[in-house]
Coordinates of C-alpha atoms in Angstrom, one line a residue:
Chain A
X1 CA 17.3 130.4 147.2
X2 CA 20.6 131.9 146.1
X3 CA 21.1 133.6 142.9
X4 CA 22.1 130.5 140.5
X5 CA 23.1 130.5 137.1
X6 CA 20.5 130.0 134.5
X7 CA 19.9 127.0 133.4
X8 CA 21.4 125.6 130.6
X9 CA 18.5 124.3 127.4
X10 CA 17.8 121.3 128.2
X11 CA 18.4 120.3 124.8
X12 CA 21.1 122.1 122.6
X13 CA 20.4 123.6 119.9
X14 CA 20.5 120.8 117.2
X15 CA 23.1 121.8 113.9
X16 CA 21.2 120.4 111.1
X17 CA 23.9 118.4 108.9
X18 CA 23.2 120.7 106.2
X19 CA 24.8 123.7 107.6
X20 CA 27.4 121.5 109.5
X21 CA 28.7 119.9 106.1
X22 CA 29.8 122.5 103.3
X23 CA 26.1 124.0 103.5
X24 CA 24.9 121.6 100.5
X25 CA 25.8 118.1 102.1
X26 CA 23.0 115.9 104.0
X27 CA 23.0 112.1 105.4
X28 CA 20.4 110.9 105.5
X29 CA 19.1 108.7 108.7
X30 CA 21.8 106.2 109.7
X31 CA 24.3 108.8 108.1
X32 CA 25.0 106.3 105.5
X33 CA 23.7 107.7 102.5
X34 CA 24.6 111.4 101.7
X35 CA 22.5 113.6 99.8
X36 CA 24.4 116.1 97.7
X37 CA 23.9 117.6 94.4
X38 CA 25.7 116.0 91.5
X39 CA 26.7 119.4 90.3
X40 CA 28.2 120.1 93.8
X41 CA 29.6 116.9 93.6
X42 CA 31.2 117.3 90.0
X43 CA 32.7 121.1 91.0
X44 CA 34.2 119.7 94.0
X45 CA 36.3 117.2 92.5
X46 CA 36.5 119.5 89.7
X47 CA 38.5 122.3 91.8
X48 CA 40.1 119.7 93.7
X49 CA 42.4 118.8 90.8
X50 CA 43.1 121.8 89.1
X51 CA 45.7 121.0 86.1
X52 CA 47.3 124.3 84.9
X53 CA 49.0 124.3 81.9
X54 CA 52.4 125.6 82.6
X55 CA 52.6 128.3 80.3
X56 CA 55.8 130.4 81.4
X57 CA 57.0 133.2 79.2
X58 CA 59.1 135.2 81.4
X59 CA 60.3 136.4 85.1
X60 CA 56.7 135.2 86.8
X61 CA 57.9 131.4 85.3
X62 CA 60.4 131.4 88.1
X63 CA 57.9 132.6 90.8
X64 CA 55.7 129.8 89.1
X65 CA 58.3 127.5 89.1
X66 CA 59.1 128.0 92.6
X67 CA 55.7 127.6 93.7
X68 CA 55.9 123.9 92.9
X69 CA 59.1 123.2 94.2
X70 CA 59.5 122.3 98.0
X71 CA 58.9 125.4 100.3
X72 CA 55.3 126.2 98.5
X73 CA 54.7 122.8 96.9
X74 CA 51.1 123.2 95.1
X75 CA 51.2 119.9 94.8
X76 CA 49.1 119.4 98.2
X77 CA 46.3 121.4 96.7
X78 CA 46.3 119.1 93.7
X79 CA 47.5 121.6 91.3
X80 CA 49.7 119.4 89.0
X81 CA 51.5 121.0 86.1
X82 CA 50.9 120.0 82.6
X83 CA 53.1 120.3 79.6
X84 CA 50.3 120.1 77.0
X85 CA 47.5 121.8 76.6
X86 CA 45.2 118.8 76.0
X87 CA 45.5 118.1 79.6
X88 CA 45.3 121.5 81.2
X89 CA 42.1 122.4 83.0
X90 CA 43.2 125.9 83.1
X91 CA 46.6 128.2 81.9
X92 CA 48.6 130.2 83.9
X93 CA 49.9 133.1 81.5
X94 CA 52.8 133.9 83.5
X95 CA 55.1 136.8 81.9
X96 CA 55.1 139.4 79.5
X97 CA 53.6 138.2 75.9
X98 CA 54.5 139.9 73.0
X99 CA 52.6 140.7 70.0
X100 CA 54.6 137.7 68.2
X101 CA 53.6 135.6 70.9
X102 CA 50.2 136.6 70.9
X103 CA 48.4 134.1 68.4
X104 CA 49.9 130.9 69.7
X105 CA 48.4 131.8 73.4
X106 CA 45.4 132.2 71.3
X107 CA 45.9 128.8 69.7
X108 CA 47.4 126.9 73.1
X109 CA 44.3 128.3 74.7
X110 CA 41.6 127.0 71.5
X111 CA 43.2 123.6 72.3
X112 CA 42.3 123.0 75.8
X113 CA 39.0 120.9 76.4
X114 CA 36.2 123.1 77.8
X115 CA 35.9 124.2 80.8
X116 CA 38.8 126.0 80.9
X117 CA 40.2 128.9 82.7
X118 CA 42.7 131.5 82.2
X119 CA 44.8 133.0 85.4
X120 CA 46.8 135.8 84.5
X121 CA 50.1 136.1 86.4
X122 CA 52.0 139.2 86.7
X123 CA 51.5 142.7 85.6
X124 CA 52.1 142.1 82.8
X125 CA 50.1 139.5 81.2
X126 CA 47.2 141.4 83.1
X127 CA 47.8 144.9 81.3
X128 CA 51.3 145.3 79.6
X129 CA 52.9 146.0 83.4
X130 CA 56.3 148.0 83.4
X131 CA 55.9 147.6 79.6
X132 CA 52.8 149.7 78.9
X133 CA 54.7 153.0 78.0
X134 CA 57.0 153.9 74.8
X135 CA 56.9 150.3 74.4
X136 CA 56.0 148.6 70.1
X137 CA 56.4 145.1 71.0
X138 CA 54.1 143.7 74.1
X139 CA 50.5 143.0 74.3
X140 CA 48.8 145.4 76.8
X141 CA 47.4 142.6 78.9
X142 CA 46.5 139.3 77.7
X143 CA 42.7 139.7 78.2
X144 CA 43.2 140.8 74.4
X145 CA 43.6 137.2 73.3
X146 CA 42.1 135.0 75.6
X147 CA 39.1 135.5 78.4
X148 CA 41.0 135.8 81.9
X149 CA 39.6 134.8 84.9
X150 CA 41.7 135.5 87.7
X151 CA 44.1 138.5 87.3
X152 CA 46.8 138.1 90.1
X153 CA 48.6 141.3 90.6
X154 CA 52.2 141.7 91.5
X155 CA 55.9 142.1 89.9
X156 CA 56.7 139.1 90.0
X157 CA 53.9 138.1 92.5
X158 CA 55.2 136.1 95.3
X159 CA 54.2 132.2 95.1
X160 CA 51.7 132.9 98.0
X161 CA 49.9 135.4 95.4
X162 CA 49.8 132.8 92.9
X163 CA 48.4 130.0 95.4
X164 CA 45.7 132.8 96.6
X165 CA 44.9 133.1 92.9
X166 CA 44.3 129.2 92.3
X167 CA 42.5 129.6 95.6
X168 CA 40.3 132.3 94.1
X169 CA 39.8 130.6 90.5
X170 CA 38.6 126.9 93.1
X171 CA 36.0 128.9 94.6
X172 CA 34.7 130.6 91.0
X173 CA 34.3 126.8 90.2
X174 CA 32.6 125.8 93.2
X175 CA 29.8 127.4 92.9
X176 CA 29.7 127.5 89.3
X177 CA 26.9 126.0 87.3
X178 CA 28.5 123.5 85.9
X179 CA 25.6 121.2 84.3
X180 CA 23.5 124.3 83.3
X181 CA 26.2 126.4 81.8
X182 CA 26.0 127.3 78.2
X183 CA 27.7 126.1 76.0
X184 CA 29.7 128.3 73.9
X185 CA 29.4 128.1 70.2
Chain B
X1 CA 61.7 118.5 59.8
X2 CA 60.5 119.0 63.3
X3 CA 59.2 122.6 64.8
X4 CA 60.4 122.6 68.4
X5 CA 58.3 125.3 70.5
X6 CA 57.8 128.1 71.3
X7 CA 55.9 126.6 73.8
X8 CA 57.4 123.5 74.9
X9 CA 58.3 122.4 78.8
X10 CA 62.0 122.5 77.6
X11 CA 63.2 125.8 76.2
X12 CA 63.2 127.2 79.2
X13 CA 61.3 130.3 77.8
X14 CA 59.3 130.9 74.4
X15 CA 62.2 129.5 71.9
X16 CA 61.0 128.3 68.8
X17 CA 64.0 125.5 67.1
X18 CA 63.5 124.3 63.3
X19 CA 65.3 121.3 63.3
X20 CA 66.2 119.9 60.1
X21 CA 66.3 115.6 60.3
X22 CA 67.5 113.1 58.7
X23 CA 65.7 110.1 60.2
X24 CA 66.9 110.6 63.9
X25 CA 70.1 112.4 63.6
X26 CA 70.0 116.4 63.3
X27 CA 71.2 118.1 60.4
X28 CA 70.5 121.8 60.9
X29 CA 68.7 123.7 63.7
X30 CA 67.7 127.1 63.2
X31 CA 66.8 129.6 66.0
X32 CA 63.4 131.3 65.7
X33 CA 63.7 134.1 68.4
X34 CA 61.5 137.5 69.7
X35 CA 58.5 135.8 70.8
X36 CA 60.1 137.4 74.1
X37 CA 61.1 141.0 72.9
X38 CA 60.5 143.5 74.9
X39 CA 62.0 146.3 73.0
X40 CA 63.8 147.7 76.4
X41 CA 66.5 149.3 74.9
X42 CA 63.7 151.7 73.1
X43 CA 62.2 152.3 76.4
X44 CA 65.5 153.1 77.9
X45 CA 65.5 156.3 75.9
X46 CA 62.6 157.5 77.2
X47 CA 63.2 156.9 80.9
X48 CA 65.9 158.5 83.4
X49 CA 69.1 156.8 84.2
X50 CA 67.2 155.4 87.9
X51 CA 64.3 154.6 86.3
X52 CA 66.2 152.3 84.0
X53 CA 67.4 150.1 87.1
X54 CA 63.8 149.1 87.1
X55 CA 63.9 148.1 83.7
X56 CA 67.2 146.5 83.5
X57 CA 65.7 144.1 86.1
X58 CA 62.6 143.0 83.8
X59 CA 63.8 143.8 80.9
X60 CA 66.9 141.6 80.5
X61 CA 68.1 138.9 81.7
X62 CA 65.0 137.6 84.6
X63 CA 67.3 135.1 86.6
X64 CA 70.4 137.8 86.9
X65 CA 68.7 140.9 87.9
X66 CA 71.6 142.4 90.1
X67 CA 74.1 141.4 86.9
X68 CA 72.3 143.5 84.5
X69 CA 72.1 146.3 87.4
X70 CA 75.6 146.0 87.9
X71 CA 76.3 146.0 83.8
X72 CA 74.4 149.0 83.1
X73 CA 75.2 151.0 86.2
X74 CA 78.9 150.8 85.4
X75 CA 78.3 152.0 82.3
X76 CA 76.2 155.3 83.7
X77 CA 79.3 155.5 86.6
X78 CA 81.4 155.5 83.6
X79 CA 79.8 158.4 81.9
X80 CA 79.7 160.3 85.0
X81 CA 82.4 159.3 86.7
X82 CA 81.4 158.4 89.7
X83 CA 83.3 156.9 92.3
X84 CA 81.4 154.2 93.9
X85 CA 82.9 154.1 97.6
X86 CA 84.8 151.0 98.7
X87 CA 81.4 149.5 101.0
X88 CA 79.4 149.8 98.3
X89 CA 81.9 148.3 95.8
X90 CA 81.9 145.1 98.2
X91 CA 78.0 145.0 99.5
X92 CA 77.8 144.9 95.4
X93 CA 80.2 142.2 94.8
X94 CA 78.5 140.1 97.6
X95 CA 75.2 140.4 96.2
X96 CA 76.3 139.7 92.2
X97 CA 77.9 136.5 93.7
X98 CA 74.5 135.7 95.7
X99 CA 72.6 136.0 92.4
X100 CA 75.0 133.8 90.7
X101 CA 74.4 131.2 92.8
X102 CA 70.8 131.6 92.7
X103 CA 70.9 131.5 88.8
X104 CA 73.0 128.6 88.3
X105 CA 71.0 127.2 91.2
X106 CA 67.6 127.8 88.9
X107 CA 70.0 126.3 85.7
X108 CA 70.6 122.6 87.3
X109 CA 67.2 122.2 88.9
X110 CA 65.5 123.1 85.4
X111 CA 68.3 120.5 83.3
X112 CA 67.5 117.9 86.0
X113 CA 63.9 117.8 85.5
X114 CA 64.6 117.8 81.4
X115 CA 66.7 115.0 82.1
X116 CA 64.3 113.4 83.9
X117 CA 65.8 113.4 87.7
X118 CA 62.8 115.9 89.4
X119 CA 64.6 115.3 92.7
X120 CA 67.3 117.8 91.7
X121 CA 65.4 120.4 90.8
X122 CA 63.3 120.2 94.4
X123 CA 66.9 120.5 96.2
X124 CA 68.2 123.3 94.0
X125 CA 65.2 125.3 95.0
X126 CA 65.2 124.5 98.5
X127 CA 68.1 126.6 98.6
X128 CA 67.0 128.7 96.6
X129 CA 65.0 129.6 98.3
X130 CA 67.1 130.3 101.1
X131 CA 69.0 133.0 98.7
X132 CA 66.2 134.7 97.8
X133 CA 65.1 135.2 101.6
X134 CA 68.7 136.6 102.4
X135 CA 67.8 139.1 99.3
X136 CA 64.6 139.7 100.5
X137 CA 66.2 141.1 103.8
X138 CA 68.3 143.3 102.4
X139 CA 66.5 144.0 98.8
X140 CA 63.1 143.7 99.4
X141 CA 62.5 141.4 96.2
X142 CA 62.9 138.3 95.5
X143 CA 63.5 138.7 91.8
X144 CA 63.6 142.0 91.3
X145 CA 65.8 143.9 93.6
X146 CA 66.2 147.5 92.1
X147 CA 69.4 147.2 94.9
X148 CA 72.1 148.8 92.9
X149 CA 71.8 152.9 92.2
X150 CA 74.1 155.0 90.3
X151 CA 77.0 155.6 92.5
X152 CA 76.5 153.2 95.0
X153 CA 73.8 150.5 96.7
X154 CA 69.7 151.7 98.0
X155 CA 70.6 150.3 101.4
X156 CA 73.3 149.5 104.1
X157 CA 72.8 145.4 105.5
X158 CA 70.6 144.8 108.2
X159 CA 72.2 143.8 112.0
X160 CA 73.1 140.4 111.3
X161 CA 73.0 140.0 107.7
X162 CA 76.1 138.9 106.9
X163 CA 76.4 136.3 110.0
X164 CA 73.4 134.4 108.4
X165 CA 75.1 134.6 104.6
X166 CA 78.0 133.0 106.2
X167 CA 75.8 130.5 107.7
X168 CA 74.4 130.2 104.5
X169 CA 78.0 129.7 102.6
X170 CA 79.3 126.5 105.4
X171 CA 75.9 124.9 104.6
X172 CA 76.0 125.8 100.8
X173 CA 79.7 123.8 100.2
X174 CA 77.9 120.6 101.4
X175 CA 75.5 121.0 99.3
X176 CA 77.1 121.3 96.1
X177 CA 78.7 118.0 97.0
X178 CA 74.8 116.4 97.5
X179 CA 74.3 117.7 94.1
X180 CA 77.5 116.3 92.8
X181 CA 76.6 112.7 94.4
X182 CA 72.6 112.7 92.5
X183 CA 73.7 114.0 89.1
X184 CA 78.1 113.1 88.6
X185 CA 77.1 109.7 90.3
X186 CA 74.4 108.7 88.0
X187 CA 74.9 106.6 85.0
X188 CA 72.3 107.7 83.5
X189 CA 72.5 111.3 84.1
X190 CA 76.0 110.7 82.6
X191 CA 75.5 108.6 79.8
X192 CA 73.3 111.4 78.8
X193 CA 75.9 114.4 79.1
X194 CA 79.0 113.1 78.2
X195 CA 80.6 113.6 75.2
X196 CA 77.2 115.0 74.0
X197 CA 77.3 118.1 72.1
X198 CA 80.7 119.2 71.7
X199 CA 82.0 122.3 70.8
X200 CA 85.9 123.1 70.2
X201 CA 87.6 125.3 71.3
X202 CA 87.9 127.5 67.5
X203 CA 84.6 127.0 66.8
X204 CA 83.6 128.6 70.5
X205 CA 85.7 131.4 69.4
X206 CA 84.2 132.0 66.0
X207 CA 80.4 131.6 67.4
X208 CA 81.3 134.2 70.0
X209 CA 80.6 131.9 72.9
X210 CA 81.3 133.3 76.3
X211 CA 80.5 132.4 80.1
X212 CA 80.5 128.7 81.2
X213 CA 80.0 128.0 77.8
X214 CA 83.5 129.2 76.4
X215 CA 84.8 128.3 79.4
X216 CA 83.7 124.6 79.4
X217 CA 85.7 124.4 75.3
X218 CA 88.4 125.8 77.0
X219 CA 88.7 129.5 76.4
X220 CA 90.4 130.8 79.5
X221 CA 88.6 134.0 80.3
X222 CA 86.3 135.4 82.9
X223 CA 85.5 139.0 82.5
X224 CA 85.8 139.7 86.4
X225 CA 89.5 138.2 86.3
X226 CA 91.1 140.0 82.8
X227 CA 89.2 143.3 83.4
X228 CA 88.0 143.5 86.9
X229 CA 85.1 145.9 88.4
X230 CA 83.8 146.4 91.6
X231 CA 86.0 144.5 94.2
X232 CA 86.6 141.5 92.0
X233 CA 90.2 142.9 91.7
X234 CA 91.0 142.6 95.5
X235 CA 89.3 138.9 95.7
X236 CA 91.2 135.8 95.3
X237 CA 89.3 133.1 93.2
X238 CA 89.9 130.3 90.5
X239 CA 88.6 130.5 86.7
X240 CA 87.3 126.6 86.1
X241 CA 88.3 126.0 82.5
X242 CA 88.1 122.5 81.1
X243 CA 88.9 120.9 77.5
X244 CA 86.2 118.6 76.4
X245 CA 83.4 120.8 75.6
X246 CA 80.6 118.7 76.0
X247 CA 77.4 119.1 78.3
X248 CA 79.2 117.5 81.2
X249 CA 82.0 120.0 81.0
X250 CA 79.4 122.5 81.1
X251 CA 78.1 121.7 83.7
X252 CA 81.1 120.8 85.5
X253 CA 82.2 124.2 84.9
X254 CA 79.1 125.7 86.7
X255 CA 79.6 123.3 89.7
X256 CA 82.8 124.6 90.6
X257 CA 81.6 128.3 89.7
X258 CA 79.5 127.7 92.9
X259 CA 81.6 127.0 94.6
X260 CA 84.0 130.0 93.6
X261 CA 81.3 132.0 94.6
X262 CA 81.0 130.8 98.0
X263 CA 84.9 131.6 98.1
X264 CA 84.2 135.2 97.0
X265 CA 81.4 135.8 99.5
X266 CA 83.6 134.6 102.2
X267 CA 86.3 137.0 101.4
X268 CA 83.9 139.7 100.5
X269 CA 82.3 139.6 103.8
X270 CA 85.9 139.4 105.7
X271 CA 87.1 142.6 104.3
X272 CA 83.9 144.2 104.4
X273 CA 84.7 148.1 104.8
X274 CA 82.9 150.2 107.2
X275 CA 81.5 153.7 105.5
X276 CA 79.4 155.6 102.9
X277 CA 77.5 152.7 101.2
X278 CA 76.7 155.7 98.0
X279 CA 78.5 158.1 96.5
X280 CA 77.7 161.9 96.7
X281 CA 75.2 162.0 93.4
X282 CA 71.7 163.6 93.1
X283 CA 69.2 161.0 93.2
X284 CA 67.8 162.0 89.7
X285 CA 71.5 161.8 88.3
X286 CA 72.6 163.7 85.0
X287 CA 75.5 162.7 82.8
X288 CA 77.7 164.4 80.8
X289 CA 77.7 164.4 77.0
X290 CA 79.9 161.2 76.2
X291 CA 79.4 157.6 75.7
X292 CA 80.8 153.6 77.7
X293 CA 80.7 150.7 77.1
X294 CA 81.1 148.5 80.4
X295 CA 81.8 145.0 80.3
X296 CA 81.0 142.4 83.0
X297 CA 81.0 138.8 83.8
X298 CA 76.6 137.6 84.5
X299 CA 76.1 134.1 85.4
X300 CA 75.3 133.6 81.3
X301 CA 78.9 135.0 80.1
X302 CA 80.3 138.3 78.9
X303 CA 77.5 141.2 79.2
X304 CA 78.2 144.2 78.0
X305 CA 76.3 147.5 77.8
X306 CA 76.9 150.1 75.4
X307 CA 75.1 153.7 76.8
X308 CA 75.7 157.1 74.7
X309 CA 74.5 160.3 76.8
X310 CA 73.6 163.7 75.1
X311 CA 73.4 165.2 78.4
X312 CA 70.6 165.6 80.1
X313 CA 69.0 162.5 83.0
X314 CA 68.2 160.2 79.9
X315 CA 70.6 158.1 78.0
X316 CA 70.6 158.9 74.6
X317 CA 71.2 154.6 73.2
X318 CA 71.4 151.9 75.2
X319 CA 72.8 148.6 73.5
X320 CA 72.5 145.3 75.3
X321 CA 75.3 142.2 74.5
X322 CA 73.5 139.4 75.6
X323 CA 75.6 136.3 76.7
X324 CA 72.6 134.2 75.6
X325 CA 72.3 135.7 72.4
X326 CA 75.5 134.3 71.3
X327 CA 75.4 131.2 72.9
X328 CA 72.1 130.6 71.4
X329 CA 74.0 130.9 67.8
X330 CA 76.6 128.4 69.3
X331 CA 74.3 126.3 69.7
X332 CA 73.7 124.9 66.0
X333 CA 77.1 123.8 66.2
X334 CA 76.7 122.0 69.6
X335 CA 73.7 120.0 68.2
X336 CA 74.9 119.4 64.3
X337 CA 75.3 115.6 64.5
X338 CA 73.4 114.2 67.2
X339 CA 70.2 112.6 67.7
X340 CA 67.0 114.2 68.1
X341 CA 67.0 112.7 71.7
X342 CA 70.5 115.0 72.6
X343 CA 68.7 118.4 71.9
X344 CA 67.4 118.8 75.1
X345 CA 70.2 117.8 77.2
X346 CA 72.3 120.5 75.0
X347 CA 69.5 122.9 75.3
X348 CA 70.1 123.0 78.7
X349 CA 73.2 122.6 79.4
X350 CA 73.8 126.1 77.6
X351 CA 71.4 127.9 80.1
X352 CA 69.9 130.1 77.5
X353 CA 67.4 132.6 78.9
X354 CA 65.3 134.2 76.4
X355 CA 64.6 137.6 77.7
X356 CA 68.4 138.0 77.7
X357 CA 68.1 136.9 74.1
X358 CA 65.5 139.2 72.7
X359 CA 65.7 142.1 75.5

C-alpha cells in the first residue's frame, strides 16, 4: 500500500452550541427554545442601546458631535443621544469643566436613573489636560465629582477613540452583574 | 422667569440665559457666563511664546483654532518683527480660509438641528469632514493644528495637496447651493428666521457687534479688507453686508462668506509662491521689550490680541477680544420682544462659542 493521507475522524469534532453562541447561549433539542440567563439576557439589550447623555462642554463636543453625524454615525451601534438626563443611560463628559461648572455635572449626573455610567472624554475631563499647570479655574479631572468609568484619552480624541470607548464601557456591562449588584445607598 | 442652561442641547456650549417673561413674550435676558473659563490668558504668562500656540488652540475659540493662531502670532511677529516670508504668508491664508469654512460649516449644521431640520447638519459634516481630512494631511489634527509658528508655518504641503483642495473648492460651490435649496427653500425654516430678532444698525454699533453679526445690520467692515494681514491684501474678494438684521440676514451673510472663501482659496493656491515656508527665528523665540495689539478677522468677527513683552521667551500680558463676547451682549437686544419660542433660532444664528466667550 502507498503512503496515504490519514484518515480524516470519522466524525468531527461536535462544537457544542454553548461555545458556538456567545459562550452563555444554548438551544435546546429542536433548537427552538434557547436557554440563556436572564441577566445575560438583560445586559445584552442593555449595552445594545446605550443612551449617552450629550453632555458637551468644550472642543471634544465637536469630536462628539462628529461622531454622530454621517462618516462615524454611532447610530448603528445604537448609541442615541439624549438631551435630558432622565433618559441617559450613561454621560459623556466631553471637555474641560470648570470649578463653576462642577456642581451641576454633579447634579446632571444625581439625576440619571441607576445604572448609570460616566465616560470621560478628553484630557481634560480625565485629569485637568493642557490645563493642569498655573491654571485657578478647571477641575483636575472630573473623577472629582462624579465616578468615571471609561477614561478615553486624547486631545480632542478622534471619533474612532470615542466609539472604542462606548465599545469598552458595552463590554464592562456585559458581563456585569446586573441582578446581583448592590444597590447603592 | 425662565433659567435657560447651562446645560441645555441648544447653547451650543455651557451658557446659562435668565430670561425675564411676560407670559410668552421676553422682556430681559441676562447672560450668566464662565462655566467655560479656562483662565488662558493667566497661563499664557507662564508659558513661552511656542508653547502658547498650543494653548491658543484650546484655550479660545475651539472651532477656529488656526484664527486664534494667526491672532496671537501676529501679535508675537509684531513684537519681534518678524518677517513672515511670502509662502508662508499664503500657506497661512489658505488654511485660515479652510478653517472658516469648517467653522461656519459646524455653525449651520448645529442651527439646523435647533430648528429642527437634522438633515442639514448630517450634510454640513459630511464635508466637514472632508476639511478636516485635508487638515489632517498637512496639520496633523483635526481640531487642533498647532500649524502656525512665530515667523512662519511648522510644515511645507504635501505632493498633491493643493490639487485635492481645489477639488475640494469645485465640489464645495455646489454644495453651498444644496444647502441653500434645504434651508432658503423651506417655509418653515423661513418663517422661523425672518424678520426674527432684529438688530439695527446703531444699536450693532453701540453693543460692539462685529463679524457676520455687524455685518448682517449692515456695518460694512471686515477686518481682513480695512486692515489687511497675511496675503489678504493681494486677494480679491467681496464683503457680504446686508440691511435687515434679522436671523436670515445672518445667515445669509455666512452663506455667501463660504463662498468668498472658496474664492480666496482659489486665488491663494494660484499665486502660491515657491520658497522658505519660516522665517530665520530660533525655535524658542525671544521678544524685545515692547507691546501689540494685532487685529484680525475669525469666522466669529473682529479678534484681537493684546501681548505686552518684558523681554525674555514669555509674554508678560496677554489680553483676548473675543468676537463672541460681544455678540453675546448684543444679543439681549436681538431677543428683547420676541417670543420665548424665537430664542433659539437667535441663539443660533449669532454662532456664539463659549470658550471664545470666557477664554
Amino acid at each position: 500500500m502507498s503512503a496515504e493521507a490519514p484518515r480524516p475522524t470519522a466524525t468531527p469534532t461536535r462544537v457544542a452550541p454553548i461555545q458556538t453562541a456567545v459562550d452563555i447561549l444554548d438551544t435546546l433539542p429542536g433548537g427552538t427554545v434557547v436557554l440563556s440567563k436572564v441577566e445575560y439576557l438583560l445586559n445584552w439589550s442593555r449595552a445594545a442601546s446605550l443612551w449617552p447623555l450629550t453632555f458637551g462642554l468644550a472642543c471634544c463636543a465637536i469630536e462628539m458631535m462628529a461622531a454622530w453625524a454621517g462618516r462615524f454615525d454611532l447610530d448603528r451601534m445604537g448609541v442615541i443621544p439624549r438631551a435630558t438626563p432622565r433618559q441617559a443611560d450613561c454621560m459623556i463628559v466631553a471637555g474641560r469643566c470648570t470649578i463653576k461648572m462642577a456642581p451641576i455635572v454633579r447634579r446632571l449626573w444625581e439625576q440619571m436613573p441607576e445604572p448609570k455610567y460616566v465616560i470621560s472624554m478628553g484630557s481634560c475631563a480625565t485629569c485637568g489636560g493642557p490645563f493642569y499647570y498655573d491654571n485657578y479655574s478647571i477641575l483636575k479631572g472630573i473623577d472629582q465629582v462624579v465616578p468615571v468609568d471609561v477614561y478615553v484619552p486624547g486631545c480632542p480624541p478622534r471619533p474612532e477613540a470615542l466609539i472604542e470607548g462606548l465599545l469598552k464601557l458595552q463590554e464592562k456591562i456585559k458581563v456585569e452583574p446586573f441582578l446581583r449588584r448592590a444597590v447603592p445607598a | 422667569m425662565l433659567n435657560m442652561g447651562p446645560q441645555h442641547p441648544s447653547t451650543h456650549g455651557v451658557l446659562r440665559l435668565v430670561v425675564t417673561l411676560d407670559g410668552e413674550n421676553i422682556v430681559d435676558v441676562v447672560p450668566d457666563i464662565g462655566y467655560l473659563h479656562s483662565s488662558v490668558e493667566k497661563m499664557m504668562e507662564y508659558r513661552t511664546y511656542l508653547q502658547n500656540v498650543a494653548l491658543t488652540d484650546r484655550g479660545m475659540d475651539y472651532l477656529t483654532a488656526l484664527a486664534n493662531e494667526e491672532g496671537y502670532l501676529l501679535a508675537v511677529e509684531r513684537v519681534g518683527r518678524i518677517e513672515v516670508p511670502p509662502r508662508a504668508r499664503y500657506l497661512r491664508t489658505i488654511m485660515l480660509e479652510l478653517q472658516r469654512l469648517s467653522s461656519h460649516l459646524v455653525w449651520l449644521g448645529t442651527w439646523g438641528i435647533d430648528l429642527g431640520a437634522t438633515t442639514v447638519f448630517l450634510y454640513c459634516f459630511r464635508e466637514r469632514e472632508r476639511i478636516l481630512d485635508l487638515f489632517e494631511q498637512a496639520t496633523g489634527g483635526r481640531l487642533h493644528h498647532v500649524y502656525f509658528r512665530p515667523g512662519g508655518v511648522y510644515e511645507d504641503l504635501p505632493d498633491g495637496w493643493t490639487d485635492r483642495v481645489l477639488a475640494f473648492c469645485d465640489e464645495f460651490v455646489a454644495r453651498v447651493d444644496e444647502y441653500h435649496e434645504l434651508l432658503t427653500g423651506n417655509p418653515i425654516f423661513l418663517a422661523r428666521v425672518q424678520g426674527v430678532g432684529v438688530l439695527p444698525r446703531d444699536r450693532a454699533i453701540a453693543m460692539g457687534a462685529c463679524g457676520p453679526v455687524a455685518r448682517a445690520s449692515g456695518v460694512d467692515f471686515d477686518v481682513r479688507r480695512a486692515f489687511p494681514y497675511e496675503a489678504y491684501g493681494e486677494l480679491a474678494f467681496d464683503v457680504p453686508v446686508f440691511q435687515e438684521g434679522d436671523c436670515f440676514a445672518r445667515y445669509r451673510v455666512r452663506m455667501e462668506e463660504m463662498r468668498q472663501s472658496v474664492r480666496i482659496i482659489q486665488q491663494a493656491i494660484a499665486k502660491l509662491p515657491a520658497g522658505e515656508i519660516r522665517a530665520k527665528v530660533q525655535v524658542n523665540v525671544k521678544l524685545p521689550r515692547g507691546e501689540a495689539y494685532a487685529r484680525t478677522e475669525s469666522p466669529r468677527g473682529d479678534l484681537g490680541v493684546y501681548l505686552v513683552s518684558e523681554g525674555g521667551d514669555m509674554p508678560y500680558r496677554v489680553k483676548i477680544r473675543a468676537p463672541s463676547f460681544s455678540n453675546l451682549y448684543a444679543l439681549t437686544e436681538m431677543m428683547r420682544g420676541w417670543k420665548v419660542a424665537d430664542v433659539i433660532a437667535i441663539l443660533g444664528s449669532v454662532d456664539i462659542v463659549l470658550s471664545d466667550v470666557d477664554r
